[in-house]
Short mmCIF file of C-alpha atoms in Angstrom, two decimals:
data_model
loop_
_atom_site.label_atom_id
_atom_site.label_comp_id
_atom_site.label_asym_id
_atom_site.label_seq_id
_atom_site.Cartn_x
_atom_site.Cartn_y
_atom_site.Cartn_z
CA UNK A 535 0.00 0.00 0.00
CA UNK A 536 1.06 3.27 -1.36
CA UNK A 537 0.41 6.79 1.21
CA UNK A 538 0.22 9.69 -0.91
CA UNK A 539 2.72 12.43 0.08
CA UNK A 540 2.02 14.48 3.02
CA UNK A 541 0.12 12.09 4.65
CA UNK A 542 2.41 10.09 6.16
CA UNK A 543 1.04 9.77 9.55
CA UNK A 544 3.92 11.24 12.36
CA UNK A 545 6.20 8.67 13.91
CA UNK A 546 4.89 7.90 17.45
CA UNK A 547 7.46 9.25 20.13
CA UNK A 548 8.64 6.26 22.47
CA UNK A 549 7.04 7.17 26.07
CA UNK A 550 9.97 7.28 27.96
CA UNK A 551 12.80 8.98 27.03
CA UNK A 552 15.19 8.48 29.98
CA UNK A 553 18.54 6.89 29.26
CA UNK A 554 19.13 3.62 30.62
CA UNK A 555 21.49 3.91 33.51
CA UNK A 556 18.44 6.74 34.83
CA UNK A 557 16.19 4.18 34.55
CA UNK A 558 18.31 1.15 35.97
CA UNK A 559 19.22 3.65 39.04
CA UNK A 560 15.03 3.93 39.55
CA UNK A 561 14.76 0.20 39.86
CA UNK A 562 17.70 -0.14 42.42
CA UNK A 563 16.30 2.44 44.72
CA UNK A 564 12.80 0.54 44.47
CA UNK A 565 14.34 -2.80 44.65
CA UNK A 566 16.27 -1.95 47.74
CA UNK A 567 13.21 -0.77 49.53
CA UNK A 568 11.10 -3.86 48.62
CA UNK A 569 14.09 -5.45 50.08
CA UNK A 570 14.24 -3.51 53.27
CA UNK A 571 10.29 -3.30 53.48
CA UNK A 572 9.98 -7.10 52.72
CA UNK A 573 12.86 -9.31 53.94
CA UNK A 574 14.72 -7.00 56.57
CA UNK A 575 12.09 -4.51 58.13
CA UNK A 576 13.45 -2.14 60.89
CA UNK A 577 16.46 -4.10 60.58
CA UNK A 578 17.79 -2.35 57.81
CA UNK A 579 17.92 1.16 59.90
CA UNK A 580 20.77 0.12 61.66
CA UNK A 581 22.72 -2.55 59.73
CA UNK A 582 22.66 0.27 56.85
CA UNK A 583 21.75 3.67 57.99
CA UNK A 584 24.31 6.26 58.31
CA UNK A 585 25.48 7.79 61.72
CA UNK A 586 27.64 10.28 62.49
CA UNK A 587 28.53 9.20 65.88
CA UNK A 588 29.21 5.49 63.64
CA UNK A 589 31.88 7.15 61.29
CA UNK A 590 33.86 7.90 64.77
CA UNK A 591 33.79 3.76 65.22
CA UNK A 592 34.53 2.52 61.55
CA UNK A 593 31.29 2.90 60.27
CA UNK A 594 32.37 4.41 56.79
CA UNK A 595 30.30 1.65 55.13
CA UNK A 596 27.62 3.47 55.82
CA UNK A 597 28.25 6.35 53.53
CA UNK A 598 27.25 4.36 50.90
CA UNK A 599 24.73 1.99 52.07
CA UNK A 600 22.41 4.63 53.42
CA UNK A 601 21.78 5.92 50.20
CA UNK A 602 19.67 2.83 49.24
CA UNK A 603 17.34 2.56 52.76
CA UNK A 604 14.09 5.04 52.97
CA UNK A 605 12.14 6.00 55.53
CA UNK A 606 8.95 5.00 53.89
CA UNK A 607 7.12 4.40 50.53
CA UNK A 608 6.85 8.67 49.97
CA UNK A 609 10.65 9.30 50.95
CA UNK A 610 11.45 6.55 48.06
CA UNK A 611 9.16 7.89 45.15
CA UNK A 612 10.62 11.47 45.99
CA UNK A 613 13.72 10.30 45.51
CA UNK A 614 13.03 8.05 42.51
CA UNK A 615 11.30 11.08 40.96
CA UNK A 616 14.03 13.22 41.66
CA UNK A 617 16.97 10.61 40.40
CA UNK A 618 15.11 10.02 36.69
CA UNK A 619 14.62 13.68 36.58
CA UNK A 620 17.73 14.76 36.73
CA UNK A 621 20.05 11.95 36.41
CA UNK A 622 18.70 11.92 32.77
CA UNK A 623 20.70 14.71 31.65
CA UNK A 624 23.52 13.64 33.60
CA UNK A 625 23.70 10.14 31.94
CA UNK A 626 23.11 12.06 28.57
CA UNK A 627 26.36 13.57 28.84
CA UNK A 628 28.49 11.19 30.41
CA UNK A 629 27.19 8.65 27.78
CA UNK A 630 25.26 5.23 27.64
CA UNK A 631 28.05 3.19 26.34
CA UNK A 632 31.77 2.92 27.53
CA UNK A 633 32.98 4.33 30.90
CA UNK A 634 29.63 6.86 30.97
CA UNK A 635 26.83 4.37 32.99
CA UNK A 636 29.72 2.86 35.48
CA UNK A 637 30.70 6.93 35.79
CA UNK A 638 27.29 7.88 35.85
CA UNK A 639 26.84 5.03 38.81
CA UNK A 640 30.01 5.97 40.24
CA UNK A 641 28.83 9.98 40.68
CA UNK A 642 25.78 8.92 42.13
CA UNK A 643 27.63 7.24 45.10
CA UNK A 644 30.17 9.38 45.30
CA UNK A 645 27.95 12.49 45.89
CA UNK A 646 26.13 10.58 48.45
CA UNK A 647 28.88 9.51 50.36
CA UNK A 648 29.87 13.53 50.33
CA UNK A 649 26.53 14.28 51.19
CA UNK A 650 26.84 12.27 54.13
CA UNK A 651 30.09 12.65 55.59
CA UNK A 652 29.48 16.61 54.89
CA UNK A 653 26.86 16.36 57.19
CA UNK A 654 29.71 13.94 60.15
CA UNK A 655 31.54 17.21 59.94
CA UNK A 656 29.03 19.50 60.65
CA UNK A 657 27.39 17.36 63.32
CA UNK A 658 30.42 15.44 64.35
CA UNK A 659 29.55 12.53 66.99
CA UNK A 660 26.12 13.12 66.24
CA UNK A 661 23.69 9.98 67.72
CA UNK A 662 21.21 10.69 64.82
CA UNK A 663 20.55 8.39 61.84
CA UNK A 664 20.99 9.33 57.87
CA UNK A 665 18.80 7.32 55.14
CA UNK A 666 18.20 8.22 51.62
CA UNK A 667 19.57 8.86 48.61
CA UNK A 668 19.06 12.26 48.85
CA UNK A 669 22.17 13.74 49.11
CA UNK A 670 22.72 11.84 45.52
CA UNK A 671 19.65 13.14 44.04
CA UNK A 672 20.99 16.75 45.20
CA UNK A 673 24.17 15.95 43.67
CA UNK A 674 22.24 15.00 40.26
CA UNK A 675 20.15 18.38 41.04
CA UNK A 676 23.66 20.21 40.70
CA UNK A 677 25.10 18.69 37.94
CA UNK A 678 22.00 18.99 35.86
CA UNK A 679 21.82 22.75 36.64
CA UNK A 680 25.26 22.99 35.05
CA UNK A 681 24.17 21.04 32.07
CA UNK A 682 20.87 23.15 31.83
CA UNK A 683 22.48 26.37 32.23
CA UNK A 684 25.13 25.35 29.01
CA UNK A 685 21.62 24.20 27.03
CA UNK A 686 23.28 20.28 26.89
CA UNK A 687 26.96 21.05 27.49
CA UNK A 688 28.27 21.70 30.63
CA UNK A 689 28.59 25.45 31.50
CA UNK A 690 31.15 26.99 33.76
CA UNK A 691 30.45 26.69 37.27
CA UNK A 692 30.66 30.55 37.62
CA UNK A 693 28.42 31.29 34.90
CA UNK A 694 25.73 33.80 36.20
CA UNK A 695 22.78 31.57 35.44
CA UNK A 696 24.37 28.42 37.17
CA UNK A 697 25.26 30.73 39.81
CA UNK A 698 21.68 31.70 40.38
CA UNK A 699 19.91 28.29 40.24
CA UNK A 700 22.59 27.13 42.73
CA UNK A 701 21.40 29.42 45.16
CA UNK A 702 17.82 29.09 44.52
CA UNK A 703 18.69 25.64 45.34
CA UNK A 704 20.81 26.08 49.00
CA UNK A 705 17.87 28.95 49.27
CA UNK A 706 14.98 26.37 49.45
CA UNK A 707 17.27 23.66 51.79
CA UNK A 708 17.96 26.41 54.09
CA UNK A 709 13.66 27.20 54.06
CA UNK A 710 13.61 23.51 54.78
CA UNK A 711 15.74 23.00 57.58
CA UNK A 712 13.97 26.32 58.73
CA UNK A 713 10.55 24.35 58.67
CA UNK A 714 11.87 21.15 59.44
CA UNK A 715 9.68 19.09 57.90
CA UNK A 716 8.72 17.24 54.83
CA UNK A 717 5.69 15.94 53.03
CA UNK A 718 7.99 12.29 52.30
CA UNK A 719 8.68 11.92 56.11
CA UNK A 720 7.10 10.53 59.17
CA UNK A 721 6.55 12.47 62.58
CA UNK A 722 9.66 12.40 64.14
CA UNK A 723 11.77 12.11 61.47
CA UNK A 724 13.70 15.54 59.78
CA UNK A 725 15.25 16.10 56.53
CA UNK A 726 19.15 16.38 56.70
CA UNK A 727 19.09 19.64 54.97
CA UNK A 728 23.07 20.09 54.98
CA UNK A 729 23.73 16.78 53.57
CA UNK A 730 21.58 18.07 50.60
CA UNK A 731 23.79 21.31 50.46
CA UNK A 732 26.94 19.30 50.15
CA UNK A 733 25.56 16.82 47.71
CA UNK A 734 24.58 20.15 45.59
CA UNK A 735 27.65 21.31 45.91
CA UNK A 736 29.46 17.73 44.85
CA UNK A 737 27.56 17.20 41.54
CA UNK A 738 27.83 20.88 41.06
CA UNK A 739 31.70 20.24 41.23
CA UNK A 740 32.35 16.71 40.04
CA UNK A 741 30.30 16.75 36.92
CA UNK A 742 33.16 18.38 34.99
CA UNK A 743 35.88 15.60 36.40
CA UNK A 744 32.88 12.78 35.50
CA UNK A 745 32.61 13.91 32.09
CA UNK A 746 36.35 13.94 31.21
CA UNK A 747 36.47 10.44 32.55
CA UNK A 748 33.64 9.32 30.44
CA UNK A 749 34.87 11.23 27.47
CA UNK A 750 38.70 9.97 28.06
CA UNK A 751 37.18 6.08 28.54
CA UNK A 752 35.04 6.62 25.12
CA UNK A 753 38.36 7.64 23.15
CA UNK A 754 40.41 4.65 24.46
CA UNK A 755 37.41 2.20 23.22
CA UNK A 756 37.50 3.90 20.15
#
């Protein structure tokens, strides 16, 4: 069958547009808190949470693993939300083949972990518990503000435009901790405010170092 010109019907747009690593990051946040919800239960507070007053001891795992245990179902989709939202551009740039998804994965921790221990320093020997992943999605937040502010490239970290989205940004967290609350938290619980600061701060730093390593891994495949 023959469809006369100008009526070829428009090529349907796939739904989701979100590069893979985004998307694999989603499911590991959800997995681990079917895990934790399902097979550990309160359990996985203290085996994995994050406590200042913990680092002081040689709990350094902790950095890491608190990243992937939530407070409840709410404090997981915000984060979820907040991870495919802006960790798409981020795995844009660094790439979807090559070094760019185990950099992409590797950023993700490694503002967490900054997040975290940014927040040891502040409250050091602190008896208070850190869970979420946060501090990573912040870190996402400011590497995706460099990458909007450059319209898909990375602009400089000085640039006026990055410079006010980054403190719109710390603005808000400091509202936050002001308030101290949050719709994706329980009574009793607070939102680590700083942590999300430093995390900012981290992605808004590290992107540029991420992407060379991506960029340097792609031209030593090729």
């Amino acid at each position: 069958m023959t469809i006369p010109e100008g009526e070829i019907p428009p090529r349907r747009e796939p739904v989701f547009k979100a590069p893979w690593p985004s998307m694999t990051l989603v499911g590991a946040l959800l997995g681990a808190y079917a895990l934790q919800v399902f097979v550990l239960g309160e359990a996985a507070y203290q085996a994995f949470g994050f406590s200042p007053a913990g680092l002081e001891t040689g709990g350094w795992p902790g950095l890491f693993t608190a990243l992937f245990v939530h407070g409840n179902l709410a404090h997981v989709l915000m984060n979820t939300a907040g991870a495919l939202a802006f960790g798409a551009p981020v795995a844009r740039l660094l790439g979807v083949r090559g070094l760019g998804p185990v950099v992409f994965f590797a950023f993700f921790l490694v503002c967490g972990a900054l997040a975290n221990y940014g927040f040891a320093r502040l409250h050091p020997g602190a008896d208070v518990l850190l869970v979420g992943a946060s501090g990573s999605v912040f870190g996402l937040i400011g590497a995706a503000t460099r990458i909007l502010a450059g319209r898909g490239g990375l602009a400089p970290v000085f640039a006026p435009r990055v410079l006010a989205m980054t403190a719109a940004w710390i603005g808000l967290n400091l509202v936050v901790g002001l308030l101290g609350a949050s719709p994706g938290l329980d009574a009793g619980q607070a939102v680590a405010w700083e942590a999300h600061v430093f995390g900012f701060l981290a992605g808004l730093l590290l992107i540029g170092p991420a992407v060379w390593i991506a960029r340097r891994g792609q031209g030593a495949r090729a």
